Coordinates of C-alpha atoms in Angstrom, one line a residue:
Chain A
X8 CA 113.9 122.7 146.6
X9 CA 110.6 121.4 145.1
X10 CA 109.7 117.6 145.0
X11 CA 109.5 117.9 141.2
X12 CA 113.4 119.0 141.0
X13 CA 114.5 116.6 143.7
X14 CA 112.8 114.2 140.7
X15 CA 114.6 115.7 138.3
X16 CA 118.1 115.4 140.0
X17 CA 117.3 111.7 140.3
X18 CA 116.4 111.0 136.7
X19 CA 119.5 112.8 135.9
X20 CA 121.6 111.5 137.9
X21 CA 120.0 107.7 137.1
X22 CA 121.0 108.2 133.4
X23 CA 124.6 110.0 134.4
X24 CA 125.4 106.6 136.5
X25 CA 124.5 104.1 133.7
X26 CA 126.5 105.9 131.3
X27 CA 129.3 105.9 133.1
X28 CA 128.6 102.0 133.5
X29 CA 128.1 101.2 130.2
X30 CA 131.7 99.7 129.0
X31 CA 131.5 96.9 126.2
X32 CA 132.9 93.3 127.1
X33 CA 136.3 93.2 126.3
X34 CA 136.3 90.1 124.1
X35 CA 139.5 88.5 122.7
X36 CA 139.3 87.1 119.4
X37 CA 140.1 82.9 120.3
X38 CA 141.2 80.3 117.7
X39 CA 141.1 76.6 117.7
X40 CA 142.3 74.0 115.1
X41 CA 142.9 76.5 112.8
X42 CA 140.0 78.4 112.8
X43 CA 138.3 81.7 114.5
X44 CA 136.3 80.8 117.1
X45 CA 134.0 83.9 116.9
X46 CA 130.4 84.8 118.9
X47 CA 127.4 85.0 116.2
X48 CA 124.1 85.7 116.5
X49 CA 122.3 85.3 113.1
X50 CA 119.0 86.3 114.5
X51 CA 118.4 89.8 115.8
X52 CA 115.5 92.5 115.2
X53 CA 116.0 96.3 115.5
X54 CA 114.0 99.5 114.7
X55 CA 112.6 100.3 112.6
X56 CA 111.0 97.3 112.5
X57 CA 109.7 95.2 115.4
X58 CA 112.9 95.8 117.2
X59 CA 113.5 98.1 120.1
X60 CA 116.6 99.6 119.7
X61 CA 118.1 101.7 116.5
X62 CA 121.0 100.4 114.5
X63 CA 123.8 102.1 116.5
X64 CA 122.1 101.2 120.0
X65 CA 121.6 98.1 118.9
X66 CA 125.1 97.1 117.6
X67 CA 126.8 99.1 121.7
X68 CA 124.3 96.1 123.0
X69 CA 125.5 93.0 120.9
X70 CA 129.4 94.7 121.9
X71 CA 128.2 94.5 125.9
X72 CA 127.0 90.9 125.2
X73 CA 130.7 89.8 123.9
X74 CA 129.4 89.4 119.9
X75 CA 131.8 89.6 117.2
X76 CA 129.2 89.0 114.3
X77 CA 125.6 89.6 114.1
X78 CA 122.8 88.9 111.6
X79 CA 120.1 92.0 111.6
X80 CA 117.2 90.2 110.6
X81 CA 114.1 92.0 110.3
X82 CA 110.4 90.6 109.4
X83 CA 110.5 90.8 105.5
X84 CA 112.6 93.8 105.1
X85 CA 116.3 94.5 104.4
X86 CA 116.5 98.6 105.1
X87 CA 116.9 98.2 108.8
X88 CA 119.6 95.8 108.2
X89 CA 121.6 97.6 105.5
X90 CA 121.0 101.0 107.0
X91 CA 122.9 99.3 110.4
X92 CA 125.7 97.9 108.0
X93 CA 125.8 101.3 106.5
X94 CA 126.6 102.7 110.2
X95 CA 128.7 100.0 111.4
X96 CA 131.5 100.1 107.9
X97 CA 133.3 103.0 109.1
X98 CA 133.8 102.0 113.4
X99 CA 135.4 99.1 115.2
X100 CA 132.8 96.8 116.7
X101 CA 130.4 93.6 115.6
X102 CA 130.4 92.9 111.8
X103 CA 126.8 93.4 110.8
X104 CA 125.2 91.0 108.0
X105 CA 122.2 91.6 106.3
X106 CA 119.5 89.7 106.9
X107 CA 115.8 89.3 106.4
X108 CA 113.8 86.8 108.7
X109 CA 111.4 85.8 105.4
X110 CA 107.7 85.8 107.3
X111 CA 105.5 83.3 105.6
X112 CA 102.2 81.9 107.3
X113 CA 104.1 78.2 107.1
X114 CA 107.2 78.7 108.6
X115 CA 110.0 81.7 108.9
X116 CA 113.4 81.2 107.1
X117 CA 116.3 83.3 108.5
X118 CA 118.2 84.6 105.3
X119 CA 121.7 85.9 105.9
X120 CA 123.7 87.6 103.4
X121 CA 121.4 88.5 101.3
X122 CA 121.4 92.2 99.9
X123 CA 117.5 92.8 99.1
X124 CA 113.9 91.4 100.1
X125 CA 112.5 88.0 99.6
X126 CA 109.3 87.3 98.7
X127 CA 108.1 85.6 101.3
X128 CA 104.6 84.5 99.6
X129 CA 106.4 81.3 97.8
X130 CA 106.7 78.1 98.9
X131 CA 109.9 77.7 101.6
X132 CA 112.0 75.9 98.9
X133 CA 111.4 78.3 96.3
X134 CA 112.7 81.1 99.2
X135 CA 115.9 79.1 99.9
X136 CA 116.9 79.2 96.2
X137 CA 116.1 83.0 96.3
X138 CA 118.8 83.4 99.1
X139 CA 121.1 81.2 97.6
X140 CA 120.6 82.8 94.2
X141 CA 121.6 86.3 96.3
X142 CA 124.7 84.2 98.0
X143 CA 123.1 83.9 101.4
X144 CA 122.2 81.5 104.1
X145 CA 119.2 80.0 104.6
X146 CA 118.6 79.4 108.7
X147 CA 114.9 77.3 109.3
X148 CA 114.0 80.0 112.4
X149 CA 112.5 78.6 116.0
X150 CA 111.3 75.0 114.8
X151 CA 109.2 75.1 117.9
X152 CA 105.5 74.4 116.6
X153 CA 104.0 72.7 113.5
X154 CA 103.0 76.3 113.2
X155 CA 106.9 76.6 112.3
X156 CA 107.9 73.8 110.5
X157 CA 104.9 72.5 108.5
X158 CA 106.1 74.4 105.3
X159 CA 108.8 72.3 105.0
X160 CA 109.0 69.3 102.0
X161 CA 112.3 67.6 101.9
X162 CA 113.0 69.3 99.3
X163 CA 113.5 72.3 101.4
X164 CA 114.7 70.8 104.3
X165 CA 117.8 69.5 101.9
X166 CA 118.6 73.1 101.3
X167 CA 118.6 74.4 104.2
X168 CA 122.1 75.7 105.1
X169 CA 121.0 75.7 108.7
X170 CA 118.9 75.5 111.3
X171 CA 118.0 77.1 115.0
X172 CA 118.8 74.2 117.8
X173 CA 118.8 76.7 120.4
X174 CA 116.7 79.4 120.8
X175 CA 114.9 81.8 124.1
X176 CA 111.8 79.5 123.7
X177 CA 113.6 75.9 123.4
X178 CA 112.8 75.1 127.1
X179 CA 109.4 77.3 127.5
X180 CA 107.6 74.2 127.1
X181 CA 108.3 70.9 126.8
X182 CA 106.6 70.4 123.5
X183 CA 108.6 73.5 122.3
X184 CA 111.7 71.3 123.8
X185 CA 110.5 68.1 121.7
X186 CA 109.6 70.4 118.6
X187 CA 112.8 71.3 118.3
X188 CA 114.4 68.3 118.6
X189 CA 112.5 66.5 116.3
X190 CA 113.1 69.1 113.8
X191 CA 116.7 68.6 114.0
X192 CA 116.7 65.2 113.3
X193 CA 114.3 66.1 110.3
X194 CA 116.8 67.7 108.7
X195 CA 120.2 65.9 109.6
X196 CA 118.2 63.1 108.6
X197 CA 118.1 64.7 105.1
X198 CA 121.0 67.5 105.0
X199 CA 123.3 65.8 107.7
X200 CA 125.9 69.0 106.7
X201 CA 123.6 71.5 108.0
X202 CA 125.2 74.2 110.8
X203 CA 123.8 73.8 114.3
X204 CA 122.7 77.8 114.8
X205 CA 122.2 79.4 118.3
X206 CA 119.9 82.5 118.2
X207 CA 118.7 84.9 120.6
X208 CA 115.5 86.2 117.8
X209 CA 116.4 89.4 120.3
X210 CA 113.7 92.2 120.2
X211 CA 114.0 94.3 123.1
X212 CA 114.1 92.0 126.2
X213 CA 116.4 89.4 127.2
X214 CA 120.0 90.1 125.6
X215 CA 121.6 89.8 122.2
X216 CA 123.5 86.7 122.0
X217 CA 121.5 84.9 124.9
X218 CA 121.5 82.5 123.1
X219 CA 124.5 82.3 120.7
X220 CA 126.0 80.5 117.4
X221 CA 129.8 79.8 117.9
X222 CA 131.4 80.1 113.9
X223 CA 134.3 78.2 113.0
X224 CA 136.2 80.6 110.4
X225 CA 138.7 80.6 108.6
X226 CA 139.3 84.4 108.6
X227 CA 137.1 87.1 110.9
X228 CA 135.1 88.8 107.8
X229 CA 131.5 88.6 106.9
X230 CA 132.3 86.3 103.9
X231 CA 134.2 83.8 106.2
X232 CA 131.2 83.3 108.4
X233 CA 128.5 82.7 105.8
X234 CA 131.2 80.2 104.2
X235 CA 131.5 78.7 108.1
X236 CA 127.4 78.5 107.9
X237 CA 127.2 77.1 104.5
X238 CA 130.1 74.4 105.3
X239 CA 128.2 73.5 109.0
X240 CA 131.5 74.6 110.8
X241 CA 129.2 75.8 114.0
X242 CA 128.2 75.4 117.3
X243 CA 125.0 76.3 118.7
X244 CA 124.9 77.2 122.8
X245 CA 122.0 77.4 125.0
X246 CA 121.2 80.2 127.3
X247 CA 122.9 77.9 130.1
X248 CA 125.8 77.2 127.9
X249 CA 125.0 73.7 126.8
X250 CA 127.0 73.5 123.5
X251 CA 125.1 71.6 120.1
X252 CA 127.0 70.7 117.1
X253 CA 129.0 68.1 115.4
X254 CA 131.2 66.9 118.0
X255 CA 134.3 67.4 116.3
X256 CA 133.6 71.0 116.5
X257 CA 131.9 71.3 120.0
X258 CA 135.2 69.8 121.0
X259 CA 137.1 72.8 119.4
X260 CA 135.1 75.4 120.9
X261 CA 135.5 73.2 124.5
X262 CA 139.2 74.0 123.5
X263 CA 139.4 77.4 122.6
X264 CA 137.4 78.1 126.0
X265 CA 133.7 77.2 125.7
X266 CA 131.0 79.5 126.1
X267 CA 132.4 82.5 127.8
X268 CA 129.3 85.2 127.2
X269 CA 130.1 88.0 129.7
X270 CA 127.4 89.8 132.4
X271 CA 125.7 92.2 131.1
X272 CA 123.8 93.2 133.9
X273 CA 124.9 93.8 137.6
X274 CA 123.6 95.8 140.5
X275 CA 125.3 99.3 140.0
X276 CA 122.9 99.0 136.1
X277 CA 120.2 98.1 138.2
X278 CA 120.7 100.9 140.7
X279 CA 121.0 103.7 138.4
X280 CA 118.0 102.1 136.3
X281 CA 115.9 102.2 139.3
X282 CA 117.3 105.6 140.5
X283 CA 116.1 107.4 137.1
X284 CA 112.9 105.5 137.1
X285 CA 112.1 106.7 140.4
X286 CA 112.8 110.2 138.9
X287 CA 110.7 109.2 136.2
X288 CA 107.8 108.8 138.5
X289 CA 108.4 111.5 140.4
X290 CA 108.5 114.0 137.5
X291 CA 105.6 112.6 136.5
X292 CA 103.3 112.4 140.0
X293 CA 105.0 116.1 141.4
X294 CA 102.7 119.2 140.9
X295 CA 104.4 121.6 138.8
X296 CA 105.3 125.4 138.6
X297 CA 102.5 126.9 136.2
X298 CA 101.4 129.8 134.3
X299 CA 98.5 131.7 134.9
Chain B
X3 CA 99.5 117.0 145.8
X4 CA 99.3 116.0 142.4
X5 CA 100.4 116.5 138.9
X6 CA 98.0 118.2 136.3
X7 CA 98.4 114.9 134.6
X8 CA 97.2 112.9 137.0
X9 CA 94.4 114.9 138.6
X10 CA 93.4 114.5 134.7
X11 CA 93.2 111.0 134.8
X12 CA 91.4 110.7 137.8
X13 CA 88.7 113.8 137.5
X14 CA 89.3 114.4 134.1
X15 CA 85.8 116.5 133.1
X16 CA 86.2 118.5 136.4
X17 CA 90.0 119.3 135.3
X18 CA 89.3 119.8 132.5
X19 CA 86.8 123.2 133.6
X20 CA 89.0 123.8 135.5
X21 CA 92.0 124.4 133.7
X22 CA 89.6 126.0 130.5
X23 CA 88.2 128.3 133.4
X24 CA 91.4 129.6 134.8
X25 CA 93.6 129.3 131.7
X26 CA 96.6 127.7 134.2
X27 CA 99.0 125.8 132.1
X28 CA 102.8 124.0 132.3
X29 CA 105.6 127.6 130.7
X30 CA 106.4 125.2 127.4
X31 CA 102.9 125.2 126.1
X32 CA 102.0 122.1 124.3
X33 CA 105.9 120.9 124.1
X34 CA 105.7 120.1 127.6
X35 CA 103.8 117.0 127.6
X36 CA 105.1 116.1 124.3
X37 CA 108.7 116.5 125.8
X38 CA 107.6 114.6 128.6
X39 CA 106.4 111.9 126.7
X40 CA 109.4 111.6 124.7
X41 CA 111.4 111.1 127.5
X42 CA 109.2 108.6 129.3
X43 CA 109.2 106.4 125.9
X44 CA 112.9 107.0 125.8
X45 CA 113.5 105.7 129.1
X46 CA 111.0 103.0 128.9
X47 CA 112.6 101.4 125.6
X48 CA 116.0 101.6 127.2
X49 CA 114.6 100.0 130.4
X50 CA 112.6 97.4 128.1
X51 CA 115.9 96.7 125.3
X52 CA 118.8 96.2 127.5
X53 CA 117.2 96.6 131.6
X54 CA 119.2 99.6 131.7
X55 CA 119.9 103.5 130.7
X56 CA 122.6 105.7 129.7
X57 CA 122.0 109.0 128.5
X58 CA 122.6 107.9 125.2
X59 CA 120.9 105.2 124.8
X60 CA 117.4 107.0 126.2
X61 CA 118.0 109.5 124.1
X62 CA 118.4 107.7 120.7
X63 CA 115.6 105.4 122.0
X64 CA 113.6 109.0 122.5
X65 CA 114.2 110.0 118.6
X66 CA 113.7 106.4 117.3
X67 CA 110.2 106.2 119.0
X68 CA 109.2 109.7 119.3
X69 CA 107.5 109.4 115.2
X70 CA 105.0 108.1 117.7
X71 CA 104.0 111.9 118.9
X72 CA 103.3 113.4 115.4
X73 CA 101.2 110.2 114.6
X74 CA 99.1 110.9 117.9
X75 CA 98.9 115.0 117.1
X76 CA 97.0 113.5 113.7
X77 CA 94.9 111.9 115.9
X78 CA 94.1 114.6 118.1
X79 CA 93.2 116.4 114.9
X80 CA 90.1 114.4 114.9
X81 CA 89.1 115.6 118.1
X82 CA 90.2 119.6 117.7
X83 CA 89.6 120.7 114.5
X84 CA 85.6 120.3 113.9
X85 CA 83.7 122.3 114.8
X86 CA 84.2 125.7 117.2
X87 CA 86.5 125.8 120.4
X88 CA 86.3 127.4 124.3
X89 CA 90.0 127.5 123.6
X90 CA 92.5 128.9 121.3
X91 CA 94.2 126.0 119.2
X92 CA 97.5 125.8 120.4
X93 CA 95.7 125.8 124.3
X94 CA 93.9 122.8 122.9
X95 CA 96.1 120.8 121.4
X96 CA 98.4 121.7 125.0
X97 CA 95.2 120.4 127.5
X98 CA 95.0 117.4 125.2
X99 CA 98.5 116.7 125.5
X100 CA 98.2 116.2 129.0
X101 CA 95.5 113.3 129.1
X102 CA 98.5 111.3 128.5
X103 CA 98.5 109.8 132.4
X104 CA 97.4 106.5 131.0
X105 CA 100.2 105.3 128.9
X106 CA 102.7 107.0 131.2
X107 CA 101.5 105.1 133.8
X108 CA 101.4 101.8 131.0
X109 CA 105.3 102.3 130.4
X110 CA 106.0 103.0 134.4
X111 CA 104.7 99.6 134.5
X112 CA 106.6 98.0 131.6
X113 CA 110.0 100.0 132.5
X114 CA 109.5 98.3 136.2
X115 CA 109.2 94.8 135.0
X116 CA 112.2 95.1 132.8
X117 CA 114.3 96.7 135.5
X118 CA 113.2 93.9 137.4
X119 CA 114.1 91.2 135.1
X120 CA 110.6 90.4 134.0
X121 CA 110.0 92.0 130.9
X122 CA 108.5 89.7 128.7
X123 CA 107.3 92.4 126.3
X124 CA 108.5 91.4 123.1
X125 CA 105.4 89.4 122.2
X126 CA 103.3 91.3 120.1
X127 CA 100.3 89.3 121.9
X128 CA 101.5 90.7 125.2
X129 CA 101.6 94.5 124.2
X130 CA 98.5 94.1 122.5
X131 CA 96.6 92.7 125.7
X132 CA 98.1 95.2 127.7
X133 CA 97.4 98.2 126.5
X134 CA 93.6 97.4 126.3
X135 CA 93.7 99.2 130.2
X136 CA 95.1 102.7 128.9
X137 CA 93.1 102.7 125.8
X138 CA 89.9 102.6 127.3
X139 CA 91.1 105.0 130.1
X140 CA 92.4 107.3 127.7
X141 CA 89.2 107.0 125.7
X142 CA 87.1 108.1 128.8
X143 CA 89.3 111.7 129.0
X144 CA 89.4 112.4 125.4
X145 CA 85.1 112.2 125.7
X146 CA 85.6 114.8 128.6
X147 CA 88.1 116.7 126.5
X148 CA 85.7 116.9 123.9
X149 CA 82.7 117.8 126.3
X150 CA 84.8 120.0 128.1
X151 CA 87.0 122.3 126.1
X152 CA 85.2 121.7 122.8
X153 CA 82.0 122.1 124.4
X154 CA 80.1 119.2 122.3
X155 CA 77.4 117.1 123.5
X156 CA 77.9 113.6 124.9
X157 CA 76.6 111.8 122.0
X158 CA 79.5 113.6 119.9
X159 CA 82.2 113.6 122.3
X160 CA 81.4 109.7 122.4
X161 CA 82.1 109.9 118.7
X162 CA 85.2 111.6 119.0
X163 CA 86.8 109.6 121.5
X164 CA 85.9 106.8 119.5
X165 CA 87.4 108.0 116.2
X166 CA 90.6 109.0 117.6
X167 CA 90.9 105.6 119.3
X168 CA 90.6 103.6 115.8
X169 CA 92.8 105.9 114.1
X170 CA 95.4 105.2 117.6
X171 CA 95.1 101.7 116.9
X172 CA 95.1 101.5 113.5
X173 CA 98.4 103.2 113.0
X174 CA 99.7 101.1 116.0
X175 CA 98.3 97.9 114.3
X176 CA 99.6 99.3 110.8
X177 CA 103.0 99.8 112.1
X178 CA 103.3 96.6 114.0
X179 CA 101.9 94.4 111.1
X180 CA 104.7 96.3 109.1
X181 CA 107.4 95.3 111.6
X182 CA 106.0 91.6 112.4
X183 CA 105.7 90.7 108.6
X184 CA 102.2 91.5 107.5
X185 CA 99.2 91.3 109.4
X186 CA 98.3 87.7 109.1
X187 CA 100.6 87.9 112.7
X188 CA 98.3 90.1 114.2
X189 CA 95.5 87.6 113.1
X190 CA 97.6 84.6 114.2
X191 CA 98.7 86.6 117.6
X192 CA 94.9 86.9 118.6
X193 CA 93.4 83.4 117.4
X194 CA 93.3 81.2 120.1

């Protein structure tokens, strides 16, 4: 037996093991006061785009990270996003919204529920009304800079549906940390009504739902959420867990369990990753039978 | 010892003669690298996405990404098609195929980090800046490709090499200023 199919046996073998590995997190639907207590993430990207994964990989990975709604929300484009909602109408799993993260120089507005493209070259007031006119949500995306929020007027800021208190950068620095805060208080100041939102702005890297919105809803369908958003019935959780939100509502979610996101990693993953990247390697570094 | 691939990277012009002189070559012809490539960006993006890999997802990460190999077999075109040949075309297009040590070595990399929990490749600066490495490396065995097999001078292998690395990166630019939200991001992700 040749080095090369000893690396081949390992590749295979790598990939055989991590399928057989791959169950999605058995989440059970939860309910407090009255309302669905359901995992969101409004804040996703996926190929083609400047996501990783396709549609249908994309939606298995938000299952493994214990999601029951997500938001695919592309950089000024909705095909991606309806394409995946396309996919997803006709098999159990995450309800997929359409979305668009609207990509203007001044700041980037998370629409959700919208059903085409929004020009993102207006001003960000002008895009809010555009998402409203199309029955969405408006979500101001990773306040973290004045790169980020310096296209906001008040005017804007009072429209807002929502905005992202927690996010994979919140703690990278601690002017990102004081960014975001002050943003918040910016627009409760303003729009005290609008929904606390947890994001994960997942790529590729990391994990969808890292971090995640908690929705309070009054049924489990698409509609229900954005009229959860629009109402500011949510929770936002940090990647530690550390719940955000009115505290009428954090107190609901403490009740109906807190955040629970299941592992979506452990060592046998790990194992059988490394096992077919070693196979990987060696496939690629072994001499190989040739022609002449 | 080695791969073909690799004693490519390393010696490339002397390979290169090499391989022209004795005609040795992989049995699929040209779809072996490119099948081989597949699979490495396959198993990279799974690695990458979700730090782990099932058959199916390295698959349907293989024929999301793999619009990647067609856009490259354009570029190659560049190099090939002027002018005459020591090779037939298919046996071109197959030994350029197999300069592709570089970038495999680029997504080893990136598929180790992420395996490792240190993947921080969703920054668009961060992909940029890191490919700068195989893109020069690459560069240097397309000019012995085209010195070797195509049997042009240096002055016009230099050429070559360098037209097939701006229409590389523009297409990669193009398709990630498509995907970020126009291209004022690539501007903003490069100004300090």
């Amino acid at each position: 037996m040749t080095g090369r199919t000893v690396a081949w046996i390992a590749l295979a073998g790598g990939l055989v093991a991590g399928s057989l590995g791959a169950t999605p997190a058995d989440i059970a639907p939860r309910q407090a006061g009255g309302y669905w207590v359901l995992d969101a993430d409004f804040h996703v990207h996926g190929f083609a785009g400047d996501g990783a994964l396709a549609p249908w990989a994309l939606r298995r990975e938000a299952q493994r990270a214990g999601l029951e709604v997500y938001a695919l929300t592309n950089h000024n484009q909705t095909i991606t996003a309806r394409v995946a909602r396309w996919l997803a109408a006709s098999s159990p799993g995450p309800i997929v919204l359409v979305g668009q993260e609207v990509t203007n120089r001044d700041y980037h507005i998370t629409a959700v529920g919208i059903e085409s493209t929004v020009d993102a070259a207006q001003p960000a007031a002008k895009v809010i009304e555009d998402i409203h006119a199309q029955h969405g949500i408006a979500i101001a995306s990773h306040p973290e800079s004045v790169a980020y929020t310096a296209g906001y007027d008040e005017r804007a800021l009072r429209l807002l549906d929502g905005f992202e208190r927690t996010h994979p950068v919140l703690y990278a620095l601690p002017a990102s940390t004081a960014s975001f805060e002050a943003f918040a208080e910016r627009v409760t100041a303003v729009n005290p009504t609008a929904a606390f939102i947890g994001s994960s702005d997942y790529h590729g890297g990391g994990t969808p739902g890292w971090c995640r919105t908690y929705v309070l809803a009054r049924q489990r369908t698409a509609a229900s959420v954005i009229e959860a958003v629009r109402d500011g019935r949510t929770v936002a959780a940090d990647s530690d867990g550390k719940l955000f939100g009115p505290p009428e509502y954090v107190e609901l979610v403490r009740r109906a369990g807190g955040d629970r996101r299941p592992e979506t990693s452990d060592w046998r993953a790990t194992a059988a990753s490394a096992v077919a990247w070693l196979g990987l390697l060696g496939v690629f570094v072994a001499p190989r039978s040739v022609r002449r | 010892l080695l791969s073909t691939e690799l004693q490519l990277a390393f010696a490339p012009a002397r390979t290169y003669g090499r391989l022209v002189d004795s005609g040795e070559g992989g049995r699929a012809g040209v779809f072996g690298p490119l099948a081989f490539s597949a699979l490495a960006i396959g198993l990279t993006v799974a690695f990458v996405a979700a730090r782990w890999a099932s058959v199916e997802l390295a698959a349907t990460a293989a024929a999301s990404w793999s619009f990647t190999l067609p856009l490259q077999a354009i570029a190659a075109c560049a190099v090939i098609l002027p002018g005459r040949r020591r090779v037939s075309l298919a046996r071109a297009f197959e030994l350029f195929f197999l300069g592709h040590a570089p970038w495999t070595m680029w997504m080893l990399a990136v598929g180790a980090l992420a395996i490792a929990g240190r993947g921080a490749f969703g920054a668009i600066t961060a992909v940029i800046v890191s490919g700068i490495l195989p893109t020069i490396w690459t560069a240097i065995i397309v000019a012995a490709f085209a010195r070797t097999v195509m049997g042009t001078g240096r002055v016009e292998a230099g050429l070559r090499a360098f037209l097939h690395l701006a229409l590389i990166w523009t297409f990669a630019l193009t398709y990630i200023a498509w995907g970020a939200g126009g291209w004022m991001r690539i501007v903003q992700a490069l100004t300090p």
